[in-house]
């Protein structure tokens, strides 16, 4: 690169900002096709029940109803709604791990909300009326709402294959050293068990989908999915339709956070469209969104750590019991991310890790920003504080001593950490929150202040576990602008803007010269999509390489015009110039126009294309929380949060800050307010709207500060790593550690509610 | 190629057939955007008038009106609605020839129907009401309805620059030999003057356009244009918007025939959208379609031919006076095509050609299937019959002796005719119509039968006059299907289907494996579009080359898997096989899936891309007509038409037949029924709907037979040349010659109406 960057690193407005702000951006819900029907889903009122009989006849007779479907109408093929299974590199693991345990409509009810039938009608009210006319005869079965019950020997099986409802036992990463010997060598062994909650994504846009077959049998799907191509492949396999006969269109998307990495309403919508021969739209209500889509997997996690007095970690062990909910979905991936990230944050010569994934009669758990990492850090980063306390050293010093560094292995032994700025993150974060000045000063009043911290590492993509394949195609227009053709799974994170910045820099154009084409599998090029914080790092690399190829052609043609060699040229902000004599040059527009409108018989539309698979380069992060605990009410008031993030290169610092702040909001919600409460006897979700499920509003937010630490890495586009998931990972343990620092109690169950705090204070 | 073709040459249904037959195909008129306004145009009631003042105030005050625009609101930039000027290779000619003589809204009224103002309102009825409230003060000027009047010394100028209303004098091709000497050497000199009419395209879909600016200033246009990229460039230049800031979407299109090669409603629509800040839709009524879009240029053409008794042509000369109508549009291109095609059909050592293009106060003439060739053949092919009669030989023999052959020059001296099957076309056509048996037999009753013929050559694209640049991009999906990305200007001719057949053959796939992406300048690759019968020949070549590139990659990867060299492999109908042992093979789906979902780190989405500029390879054609003339009523009843067409290769014979039959219909209409009648005192068009402007219905059609003569040429994709315009070119003179053959009268003005026939019979 050599020269100063002109587009990358700039705080540029996202390309869709104006469309979204003015309301002209079109979401799936805004699309209306001629003759389109409205679909609705009938959901089980029982958490666990055999379906004896479904009588559709009354519903079918209701005028305006065009189809009523149940188990008998769907493919007799089990599938897994997650798309990751298609990408797992290890085919043995793939076969073993990604459980195919779900039908499009259930053969039996496995949670309150399980989809058992659906209708398509000419409007919403008729569709709703029809649902009431479907007569389902259930035979209730005992229901299990948590893994402990589900694992009991006499518990009925939720899925036939899963003995004691154990879906899968994971042991990853491979054990290192001798963990028992490690614990024996320790001066102190700290062991504690923690529990996380069933957090909900709370995306702005509820699930919506349109499916439409054309007269040739070609299927078009409109859906805010994050991974159009693998989801298309999943549909293809489920319905025996070749991939090319499916077009997946992704309109503007109102939030992803992992919720869009699975199939959701699409399969039911497709069955309805096929049966009626008409386009069908299926939208979830907010209540359905809560009950009928994935949540974060609750994990009960034990972390055992052996430490010496000098702070050395001699052994580290973890075990979890994970609640998969009623279907497996992404749970295997969540477990892997939990164990992998947990075990590779700190140096330890002796480690083992494992866990059990258990079915329960609760809504499906699975893909959610951070996957298992936030659950793991909730446990590990509290144990770290406990260990530091035992030894009597500052937990920050303990972390600075033990965190893995550049060149240390990641969770995959053959992939070292390309670069870690963890030390800088910790030190900068500590400085900004006033760690050394404030942490010592305790007070004894009703309101007591405390300070806590936590750190984490997170992957950029999931190489080598998953196949991380992205493509980019670039074509130059005659005005010197470029169309960037990609499919990164834009779901609100501004990846389209970031990729456009990379393309502009790579081509030597201005940001406004990049017009990105995305959201249509016919028009775009293959990409596994948006998951595992991969797109900027992986798709970004594909874009940079495609841009470099196109730029080379621009320079070659400019060289002929200018009478110099291409090596003597560079291009910046739309102008090719001679490096030695920058006044001599030619605009990219002139080059591109001459190539397209070439009257000398040398026509060319300048293009670049790259198929790329990533390497892996994890990011580091340190979170700091200052809290005030009201000892009379138990209320935890968060005064300030500081988050320092080691990103490699911030392609657009404004977007990165948005991700960091957004991650904080979700992390604080997970830590303090968000509760997914199911009635313990009926299994009915009692918090299925924003009146009862409390997410943070602007007014609830503490003072926040985000710090972007930049040290470009060789493997990333312009040195970029990732920022997607990580910002929420270390928030909850930082708050918990601050609460302990304030009042000496350790809350082990999320969220940290006033009730739990008061109870712990009393117990103390 | 070597082996038998598996897709090319098959009679396959067009990809859009089912969508069009079931009504789900969406045309521009079907698109509704939120907040969209409806535009309407105020047209001049006077054929020639100064606009003294336009008072918009009353219209602006009408509730629901959001903009009223007139000359003061449009760019003060003259332009030419034709897009060919952007593509003319000779920049001197370009500057001279393509007159910039038009404003978006006129500064003065130059024909009845000239657009002088426009409105945008919340619905159509308010828009129409608003038009009535616009007060225009005109000062009438003397109007000229034909070139003869317009060229008079005292005629007022329609455009200031054009003295005696002469827009341009053309002389093309360059004179050859000494034409005066040639006429002196002749035994007979035949000279006659003919006149053609102002034919209308009569596309099913009237002009419609939507223009919408997004908040960033980016403009999206929906319009059934035939040449999206050059039209986009024209818009860019007219409105000072970079091309990349304009997205041109072409929905399904209800007919082109050249009507879509010009800007039509787009500029007015854009001004309205810009002024209101809202999307605006502008649709023409059928009446507006008649008066407000181009027609075929009426040409008065004199052809002078010298012949020897042995049938040798010693000299050929032509002069025309062309009526451009009120604005120049494509008239230069029409004149060039007229002269070029006329002068290169027959061998002659001495030739000169030239013509004058004259403005008149009539609707704009310009682009129409065949451009000037039908006008030229109307004259030439009658003169040929007259010359043959003078000598006393069969006009078929005369043509067989004199038509240019393979290797003879085209209208461009350095481009020889790659291959001519004219002889075969003539002989096959003659055989099918029964030329030798029937032509001799005259009858003397009231109804007299006769037989006539005519021939023509026509270009495949307009190289080297125009820059003929096409691109194709192909990507393989994981099911072994391919997306073909092109922009050929599909307007109903099934070019998308033909290109898909070429792609399938080139890739070794089945036809149904090709899913074509077209109609969106963001997603597709550059193409000059659909004009001059170019797309199958030029874009087809780009597609074949892109397919060949992708196929090479398929074979390379298959070779690795099969353990052979790529040279040993071929691919057909989706299967790669070893040529020596065809049982050994692998499906393209396996190769493509392994490339995309490659878990060994060799990911690739297989693609191919080609930027291509064409050569030139004209087609030949012979038309035969058998008529019955009622000597009492003057009615000419067409009994049978035979059309033999030398196409090189018929990519899809069914489509080719459709083109041939469709061309016949338009040719017969031009010959017998279609009349564009303007009131000689008011200039008002009196035939502005299908009640008064008679196009042929199925019931009006004679027995027809089309013959496809195939002799693949090296320069075409799988040997294909073209079929777009040519089928209508030779129809009218064949009918006229048949009428002469039946009753001995020669009608020189189109159409051949009963009145003219009766009048001629009486004169005789």
Coordinates of N, CA and C in Angstrom, one line a residue, chain A residues 15 18-19 22 24 26 32-34 86-91 94 213-216 218 229-233 237 242-245 466-471 473 475 477-479 481 483 485 512 515-517 520-528 593 595-607 609 611-613, chain B residues 15 18-19 22 24 26 32-34 86-91 94 213-216 218 229-233 237 242-245 466-471 473 475 477-479 481 483 485 512 515-517 520-528 593 595-607 609 611-613:
Chain A
X15 N -24.2 3.7 3.1 CA -24.9 4.0 1.8 C -26.4 4.0 2.0
X18 N -29.7 7.3 4.1 CA -30.7 8.2 3.7 C -32.0 7.5 3.4
X19 N -31.9 6.3 2.8 CA -33.1 5.5 2.4 C -33.8 5.1 3.7
X22 N -35.4 8.2 5.6 CA -36.5 8.8 4.9 C -37.7 7.8 4.8
X24 N -37.8 5.2 2.7 CA -38.1 4.6 1.4 C -37.4 3.3 1.2
X26 N -37.0 -0.5 1.4 CA -38.1 -1.5 1.4 C -37.6 -2.7 2.0
X32 N -45.4 -6.3 -2.0 CA -46.7 -6.8 -2.3 C -46.7 -7.4 -3.7
X33 N -47.1 -8.6 -3.9 CA -47.2 -9.2 -5.2 C -48.6 -9.4 -5.6
X34 N -48.9 -9.3 -6.9 CA -50.3 -9.5 -7.3 C -50.8 -10.9 -6.9
X86 N -24.0 -27.1 6.6 CA -23.5 -27.2 5.2 C -22.1 -26.8 5.1
X87 N -21.6 -26.1 6.0 CA -20.2 -25.5 5.9 C -19.2 -26.2 6.7
X88 N -19.6 -27.2 7.5 CA -18.6 -27.8 8.4 C -17.6 -28.6 7.6
X89 N -16.3 -28.2 7.8 CA -15.2 -28.8 7.0 C -15.1 -30.3 7.3
X90 N -15.2 -30.6 8.6 CA -15.0 -32.0 9.0 C -16.3 -32.8 8.7
X91 N -16.3 -33.6 7.7 CA -17.5 -34.3 7.3 C -18.0 -35.3 8.4
X94 N -19.5 -33.2 10.9 CA -20.8 -32.7 10.3 C -21.9 -33.8 10.5
X213 N -43.8 -19.3 -6.6 CA -43.3 -20.1 -7.7 C -43.8 -19.5 -9.0
X214 N -42.9 -19.5 -10.0 CA -43.4 -19.0 -11.3 C -43.9 -20.2 -12.1
X215 N -44.5 -20.0 -13.3 CA -45.1 -21.1 -14.0 C -44.1 -22.2 -14.4
X216 N -42.8 -21.9 -14.4 CA -41.8 -22.9 -14.8 C -41.4 -23.7 -13.5
X218 N -39.9 -22.3 -11.0 CA -38.8 -21.6 -10.3 C -39.4 -20.8 -9.1
X229 N -27.1 -17.8 0.2 CA -26.7 -19.0 -0.6 C -26.8 -20.3 0.2
X230 N -26.3 -20.4 1.4 CA -26.5 -21.7 2.2 C -27.9 -21.9 2.5
X231 N -28.7 -20.9 2.8 CA -30.1 -21.1 3.1 C -30.8 -21.6 1.8
X232 N -30.4 -21.0 0.7 CA -31.0 -21.5 -0.6 C -30.7 -23.0 -0.8
X233 N -29.5 -23.4 -0.4 CA -29.1 -24.8 -0.6 C -29.9 -25.7 0.3
X237 N -32.3 -28.7 -0.8 CA -32.2 -30.1 -0.3 C -33.6 -30.5 0.3
X242 N -33.5 -27.9 -7.5 CA -32.1 -27.6 -7.7 C -31.8 -26.1 -7.3
X243 N -30.7 -25.8 -6.8 CA -30.4 -24.5 -6.3 C -30.7 -23.4 -7.3
X244 N -30.3 -23.7 -8.6 CA -30.5 -22.7 -9.6 C -32.0 -22.4 -9.9
X245 N -32.9 -23.2 -9.5 CA -34.3 -23.0 -9.6 C -34.9 -22.2 -8.5
X466 N -15.5 -24.0 9.8 CA -16.4 -23.9 8.7 C -15.6 -23.5 7.4
X467 N -16.2 -23.8 6.3 CA -15.7 -23.4 5.0 C -16.1 -21.9 4.8
X468 N -15.1 -21.0 4.7 CA -15.4 -19.6 4.7 C -15.2 -19.0 3.3
X469 N -16.1 -19.2 2.4 CA -15.9 -18.9 1.0 C -16.7 -17.6 0.6
X470 N -16.0 -16.7 0.1 CA -16.7 -15.4 -0.4 C -16.2 -15.1 -1.8
X471 N -17.1 -14.4 -2.5 CA -16.7 -14.0 -3.9 C -17.0 -12.5 -4.0
X473 N -17.3 -9.6 -7.3 CA -17.2 -9.2 -8.8 C -17.3 -7.7 -8.9
X475 N -17.3 -4.4 -11.6 CA -17.3 -3.9 -13.0 C -17.2 -2.4 -13.0
X477 N -18.0 1.2 -14.7 CA -18.9 1.9 -15.6 C -18.1 3.0 -16.3
X478 N -18.7 3.6 -17.3 CA -18.0 4.5 -18.2 C -17.7 5.8 -17.5
X479 N -18.3 6.1 -16.4 CA -18.0 7.3 -15.6 C -16.9 7.1 -14.6
X481 N -17.0 5.0 -12.2 CA -17.6 4.4 -11.0 C -17.6 2.9 -11.2
X483 N -19.5 -0.9 -10.1 CA -20.5 -1.7 -9.4 C -19.8 -2.9 -8.7
X485 N -20.3 -6.2 -6.8 CA -21.3 -7.3 -6.7 C -20.9 -8.3 -5.7
X512 N -18.0 7.4 -3.1 CA -19.3 7.6 -3.7 C -19.3 7.1 -5.1
X515 N -21.1 1.6 -6.3 CA -22.5 1.3 -6.2 C -22.6 -0.2 -6.1
X516 N -23.1 -0.6 -4.9 CA -23.0 -2.0 -4.6 C -24.3 -2.8 -4.9
X517 N -24.2 -3.9 -5.5 CA -25.3 -4.8 -5.9 C -25.2 -6.0 -4.9
X520 N -29.5 -10.6 -4.0 CA -30.2 -11.3 -5.0 C -29.3 -12.4 -5.5
X521 N -29.7 -13.7 -5.2 CA -28.7 -14.8 -5.6 C -28.6 -14.9 -7.1
X522 N -29.5 -14.4 -7.9 CA -29.3 -14.5 -9.3 C -28.2 -13.5 -9.8
X523 N -28.3 -12.3 -9.2 CA -27.4 -11.3 -9.7 C -26.0 -11.3 -9.0
X524 N -25.9 -11.8 -7.8 CA -24.7 -11.7 -7.1 C -23.8 -12.9 -7.2
X525 N -22.7 -12.9 -6.5 CA -21.8 -14.1 -6.5 C -21.9 -14.8 -5.1
X526 N -21.4 -16.0 -5.1 CA -21.6 -16.9 -3.9 C -20.9 -16.3 -2.7
X527 N -21.5 -16.4 -1.6 CA -20.9 -16.0 -0.3 C -21.6 -16.9 0.7
X528 N -20.9 -17.4 1.7 CA -21.6 -18.1 2.8 C -22.4 -17.2 3.7
X593 N -14.2 4.9 -19.7 CA -15.0 5.3 -20.9 C -14.4 4.9 -22.2
X595 N -12.4 2.5 -22.6 CA -12.5 1.0 -22.7 C -13.8 0.6 -23.2
X596 N -14.9 1.2 -22.6 CA -16.2 0.7 -23.0 C -16.6 1.3 -24.3
X597 N -16.5 2.6 -24.5 CA -16.8 3.2 -25.8 C -15.5 3.3 -26.6
X598 N -15.0 2.2 -27.0 CA -13.7 2.2 -27.7 C -13.9 2.1 -29.2
X599 N -13.6 3.2 -29.8 CA -13.9 3.2 -31.3 C -12.8 2.7 -32.1
X600 N -11.7 2.2 -31.4 CA -10.5 1.7 -32.1 C -10.5 0.2 -32.1
X601 N -11.6 -0.4 -31.7 CA -11.7 -1.9 -31.7 C -11.0 -2.6 -30.6
X602 N -10.8 -1.9 -29.5 CA -10.3 -2.5 -28.3 C -11.2 -2.4 -27.1
X603 N -12.4 -2.8 -27.3 CA -13.5 -2.6 -26.3 C -13.2 -3.5 -25.1
X604 N -13.6 -3.0 -24.0 CA -13.4 -3.8 -22.7 C -14.3 -3.2 -21.6
X605 N -15.1 -4.0 -21.0 CA -15.6 -3.5 -19.7 C -14.7 -4.0 -18.7
X606 N -14.0 -3.1 -18.0 CA -13.0 -3.6 -17.0 C -13.7 -4.2 -15.8
X607 N -13.2 -5.4 -15.5 CA -13.8 -6.1 -14.4 C -12.7 -6.8 -13.5
X609 N -12.6 -10.2 -10.5 CA -13.4 -11.2 -9.8 C -12.5 -12.0 -8.9
X611 N -12.6 -15.4 -6.0 CA -13.2 -16.4 -5.1 C -12.1 -16.5 -4.0
X612 N -12.5 -16.4 -2.8 CA -11.6 -16.3 -1.7 C -12.0 -17.1 -0.5
X613 N -11.1 -17.8 0.1 CA -11.3 -18.4 1.4 C -10.4 -17.9 2.5
Chain B
X15 N -38.0 -18.6 -22.5 CA -38.1 -18.7 -21.1 C -39.2 -17.9 -20.4
X18 N -44.3 -18.8 -20.2 CA -45.3 -19.1 -19.2 C -45.7 -17.8 -18.5
X19 N -44.7 -17.0 -18.1 CA -45.0 -15.8 -17.4 C -45.9 -14.9 -18.2
X22 N -49.5 -16.4 -18.6 CA -50.3 -16.4 -17.4 C -50.5 -15.0 -16.8
X24 N -48.3 -13.1 -15.3 CA -47.5 -12.7 -14.2 C -46.3 -11.8 -14.6
X26 N -44.2 -8.9 -15.4 CA -44.5 -7.5 -15.0 C -43.9 -6.5 -16.0
X32 N -45.7 -0.2 -9.2 CA -46.2 0.9 -8.4 C -45.3 1.2 -7.3
X33 N -44.8 2.4 -7.2 CA -43.9 2.7 -6.0 C -44.7 3.6 -5.0
X34 N -44.3 3.4 -3.7 CA -45.0 4.3 -2.7 C -44.9 5.8 -3.0
X86 N -24.1 8.1 -30.1 CA -23.1 7.8 -29.1 C -22.2 6.7 -29.6
X87 N -22.6 5.9 -30.6 CA -21.9 4.8 -31.0 C -21.2 4.9 -32.4
X88 N -21.4 6.1 -33.0 CA -20.8 6.2 -34.3 C -19.3 6.3 -34.3
X89 N -18.7 5.4 -35.0 CA -17.2 5.2 -34.9 C -16.5 6.5 -35.4
X90 N -17.0 7.0 -36.5 CA -16.3 8.2 -37.1 C -16.7 9.4 -36.4
X91 N -15.9 10.0 -35.6 CA -16.2 11.1 -34.8 C -16.5 12.4 -35.6
X94 N -19.9 11.8 -36.7 CA -20.8 11.9 -35.6 C -21.2 13.3 -35.3
X213 N -35.7 9.4 -7.9 CA -34.5 9.8 -7.3 C -34.5 9.3 -5.9
X214 N -33.4 8.7 -5.4 CA -33.3 8.3 -4.0 C -32.6 9.5 -3.3
X215 N -32.6 9.4 -1.9 CA -32.2 10.6 -1.2 C -30.7 11.0 -1.5
X216 N -29.9 10.1 -2.0 CA -28.5 10.4 -2.4 C -28.4 11.0 -3.7
X218 N -29.4 9.4 -6.5 CA -29.3 8.4 -7.5 C -30.6 8.2 -8.1
X229 N -27.9 0.8 -21.7 CA -26.6 1.5 -21.4 C -26.4 2.8 -22.2
X230 N -26.6 2.8 -23.5 CA -26.4 4.0 -24.2 C -27.5 5.1 -23.9
X231 N -28.7 4.6 -23.6 CA -29.8 5.5 -23.2 C -29.4 6.1 -21.8
X232 N -28.9 5.3 -20.9 CA -28.4 5.8 -19.6 C -27.4 6.9 -19.9
X233 N -26.5 6.6 -20.8 CA -25.4 7.6 -21.0 C -26.0 8.9 -21.6
X237 N -25.7 12.6 -19.9 CA -25.1 13.8 -20.5 C -26.2 14.9 -20.5
X242 N -23.6 11.5 -13.4 CA -22.7 10.5 -13.8 C -23.5 9.2 -14.1
X243 N -23.0 8.4 -15.1 CA -23.7 7.2 -15.4 C -24.0 6.3 -14.3
X244 N -23.0 6.2 -13.4 CA -23.1 5.3 -12.2 C -24.2 5.7 -11.3
X245 N -24.6 6.9 -11.3 CA -25.6 7.4 -10.5 C -27.0 7.2 -11.1
X466 N -21.1 1.6 -36.5 CA -21.3 1.8 -35.0 C -20.4 0.9 -34.3
X467 N -20.0 1.4 -33.1 CA -19.3 0.5 -32.2 C -20.2 -0.6 -31.6
X468 N -19.9 -1.8 -31.9 CA -20.9 -2.9 -31.5 C -20.3 -3.7 -30.4
X469 N -20.4 -3.2 -29.1 CA -19.7 -3.7 -28.0 C -20.8 -4.5 -27.1
X470 N -20.5 -5.7 -26.8 CA -21.4 -6.5 -25.9 C -20.5 -7.2 -24.9
X471 N -21.1 -7.5 -23.7 CA -20.4 -8.2 -22.7 C -21.3 -9.4 -22.2
X473 N -21.4 -12.2 -18.8 CA -20.8 -12.8 -17.6 C -21.6 -14.0 -17.2
X475 N -21.9 -17.3 -14.3 CA -21.4 -17.9 -13.1 C -22.1 -19.2 -12.9
X477 N -23.7 -22.1 -10.6 CA -24.2 -22.4 -9.3 C -23.8 -23.8 -8.9
X478 N -24.1 -24.1 -7.6 CA -23.6 -25.4 -7.1 C -24.4 -26.6 -7.6
X479 N -25.5 -26.4 -8.3 CA -26.3 -27.5 -8.9 C -25.9 -27.7 -10.4
X481 N -26.1 -25.5 -12.6 CA -26.8 -24.5 -13.5 C -25.9 -23.3 -13.6
X483 N -26.0 -18.9 -14.1 CA -26.6 -17.6 -14.4 C -25.9 -16.9 -15.5
X485 N -25.4 -13.5 -17.3 CA -25.7 -12.1 -17.0 C -25.4 -11.3 -18.3
X512 N -32.5 -25.8 -19.7 CA -33.2 -25.4 -18.5 C -32.2 -25.1 -17.3
X515 N -30.1 -19.7 -16.3 CA -31.0 -18.7 -15.7 C -30.5 -17.3 -16.0
X516 N -31.2 -16.6 -16.8 CA -30.6 -15.4 -17.3 C -31.0 -14.2 -16.5
X517 N -30.0 -13.4 -16.2 CA -30.2 -12.1 -15.5 C -30.0 -11.0 -16.5
X520 N -31.2 -4.8 -15.9 CA -30.9 -3.9 -14.8 C -29.4 -3.5 -14.9
X521 N -29.2 -2.2 -15.2 CA -27.8 -1.8 -15.5 C -26.9 -2.0 -14.3
X522 N -27.4 -2.0 -13.1 CA -26.5 -2.3 -11.9 C -26.0 -3.7 -11.9
X523 N -26.9 -4.7 -12.2 CA -26.5 -6.1 -12.1 C -25.9 -6.6 -13.4
X524 N -26.2 -6.1 -14.5 CA -25.7 -6.7 -15.7 C -24.4 -6.0 -16.2
X525 N -23.9 -6.5 -17.4 CA -22.7 -6.0 -17.9 C -23.0 -5.2 -19.2
X526 N -22.1 -4.3 -19.6 CA -22.4 -3.4 -20.7 C -22.8 -4.0 -22.0
X527 N -23.7 -3.4 -22.6 CA -24.1 -3.9 -24.0 C -24.7 -2.7 -24.7
X528 N -24.4 -2.5 -26.0 CA -25.0 -1.3 -26.6 C -26.5 -1.6 -26.9
X593 N -20.3 -27.9 -7.6 CA -20.6 -28.0 -6.1 C -19.3 -28.2 -5.4
X595 N -16.4 -27.1 -6.3 CA -15.7 -25.9 -6.4 C -16.2 -24.9 -5.4
X596 N -17.5 -24.8 -5.3 CA -18.1 -23.8 -4.4 C -18.0 -24.2 -2.9
X597 N -18.4 -25.5 -2.7 CA -18.4 -26.0 -1.3 C -17.1 -26.9 -1.3
X598 N -16.0 -26.2 -1.3 CA -14.7 -27.0 -1.4 C -14.1 -27.0 0.0
X599 N -14.1 -28.1 0.6 CA -13.6 -28.2 2.0 C -12.1 -28.5 2.1
X600 N -11.5 -28.5 0.9 CA -10.1 -28.7 0.9 C -9.3 -27.4 0.6
X601 N -10.0 -26.3 0.7 CA -9.3 -25.0 0.6 C -9.0 -24.6 -0.9
X602 N -9.8 -25.2 -1.8 CA -9.6 -24.7 -3.2 C -10.9 -24.2 -3.7
X603 N -11.5 -23.3 -3.0 CA -12.8 -22.7 -3.3 C -12.8 -22.0 -4.6
X604 N -13.8 -22.0 -5.4 CA -14.0 -21.3 -6.6 C -15.4 -21.2 -7.0
X605 N -15.9 -20.1 -7.3 CA -17.1 -20.0 -8.1 C -16.7 -19.9 -9.5
X606 N -17.0 -20.9 -10.3 CA -16.6 -20.9 -11.7 C -17.3 -19.8 -12.5
X607 N -16.6 -19.0 -13.2 CA -17.2 -17.9 -14.0 C -16.5 -17.8 -15.3
X609 N -16.2 -14.5 -18.4 CA -16.6 -13.1 -18.8 C -16.0 -12.8 -20.2
X611 N -15.7 -9.4 -23.0 CA -16.0 -8.2 -23.7 C -15.8 -8.4 -25.2
X612 N -16.8 -8.1 -26.0 CA -16.6 -8.5 -27.4 C -17.1 -7.4 -28.4
X613 N -16.4 -7.2 -29.4 CA -16.9 -6.4 -30.5 C -17.0 -7.2 -31.8

